Amino acid sequence: RVQLNVAGFNPESIKTKVEGRKVIVEAKQEDRLPDGDFHTRELRKSYELPEHAGT
């Protein structure tokens, strides 16, 4: 079980995928500030599963 703090990210922006024995969680959130600038947050975490996980 994995828990991540994804406060500030829209649920649609959070992606998970499996590559080989790795579970990868990625998210990107870009917000426009009142002065016209942008605020960007990115998250990428990967977790390697044990060799015989899920068998």
mmCIF file of C-alpha atoms in Angstrom:
data_model
loop_
_atom_site.group_PDB
_atom_site.id
_atom_site.type_symbol
_atom_site.label_atom_id
_atom_site.label_comp_id
_atom_site.label_asym_id
_atom_site.label_seq_id
_atom_site.Cartn_x
_atom_site.Cartn_y
_atom_site.Cartn_z
ATOM 1 C CA ARG A 1 0.000 0.000 0.000
ATOM 2 C CA VAL A 2 1.311 3.425 -0.972
ATOM 3 C CA GLN A 3 0.097 6.804 0.265
ATOM 4 C CA LEU A 4 1.195 10.093 -1.291
ATOM 5 C CA ASN A 5 0.345 13.674 -0.399
ATOM 6 C CA VAL A 6 -1.207 14.967 -3.618
ATOM 7 C CA ALA A 7 -2.870 18.052 -2.133
ATOM 8 C CA GLY A 8 -3.125 20.765 -4.775
ATOM 9 C CA PHE A 9 -3.326 18.354 -7.722
ATOM 10 C CA ASN A 10 -6.527 17.788 -9.669
ATOM 11 C CA PRO A 11 -7.500 14.096 -9.542
ATOM 12 C CA GLU A 12 -7.478 14.000 -13.380
ATOM 13 C CA SER A 13 -3.824 15.040 -13.410
ATOM 14 C CA ILE A 14 -2.638 12.038 -11.370
ATOM 15 C CA LYS A 15 -1.471 9.110 -13.513
ATOM 16 C CA THR A 16 -0.251 5.694 -12.452
ATOM 17 C CA LYS A 17 1.478 3.097 -14.604
ATOM 18 C CA VAL A 18 3.450 -0.098 -14.265
ATOM 19 C CA GLU A 19 6.729 -0.617 -16.110
ATOM 20 C CA GLY A 20 8.263 -3.995 -15.439
ATOM 21 C CA ARG A 21 8.456 -4.263 -11.645
ATOM 22 C CA LYS A 22 8.030 -0.518 -11.045
ATOM 23 C CA VAL A 23 4.839 1.303 -10.126
ATOM 24 C CA ILE A 24 5.113 4.933 -11.226
ATOM 25 C CA VAL A 25 2.906 7.796 -10.037
ATOM 26 C CA GLU A 26 3.072 11.108 -11.902
ATOM 27 C CA ALA A 27 1.140 14.348 -11.602
ATOM 28 C CA LYS A 28 1.447 17.837 -13.044
ATOM 29 C CA GLN A 29 -0.611 20.854 -12.063
ATOM 30 C CA GLU A 30 -0.323 24.290 -13.637
ATOM 31 C CA ASP A 31 -2.292 27.215 -12.235
ATOM 32 C CA ARG A 32 -2.507 30.770 -13.532
ATOM 33 C CA LEU A 33 -1.947 33.362 -10.839
ATOM 34 C CA PRO A 34 -3.913 36.654 -10.691
ATOM 35 C CA ASP A 35 -0.880 38.590 -11.984
ATOM 36 C CA GLY A 36 -0.759 36.388 -15.117
ATOM 37 C CA ASP A 37 2.172 34.238 -14.023
ATOM 38 C CA PHE A 38 1.953 30.465 -13.771
ATOM 39 C CA HIS A 39 2.585 28.223 -10.800
ATOM 40 C CA THR A 40 3.593 24.678 -11.768
ATOM 41 C CA ARG A 41 3.856 21.649 -9.487
ATOM 42 C CA GLU A 42 5.122 18.247 -10.597
ATOM 43 C CA LEU A 43 5.349 14.933 -8.799
ATOM 44 C CA ARG A 44 7.014 11.702 -9.889
ATOM 45 C CA LYS A 45 7.507 8.761 -7.569
ATOM 46 C CA SER A 46 8.451 5.222 -8.489
ATOM 47 C CA TYR A 47 8.364 2.116 -6.346
ATOM 48 C CA GLU A 48 10.108 -1.123 -7.255
ATOM 49 C CA LEU A 49 8.082 -4.207 -6.445
ATOM 50 C CA PRO A 50 9.681 -7.348 -5.018
ATOM 51 C CA GLU A 51 10.618 -9.935 -7.639
ATOM 52 C CA HIS A 52 7.727 -12.277 -6.844
ATOM 53 C CA ALA A 53 5.071 -9.694 -5.958
ATOM 54 C CA GLY A 54 1.594 -10.668 -7.059
ATOM 55 C CA THR A 55 2.400 -14.334 -7.678
#
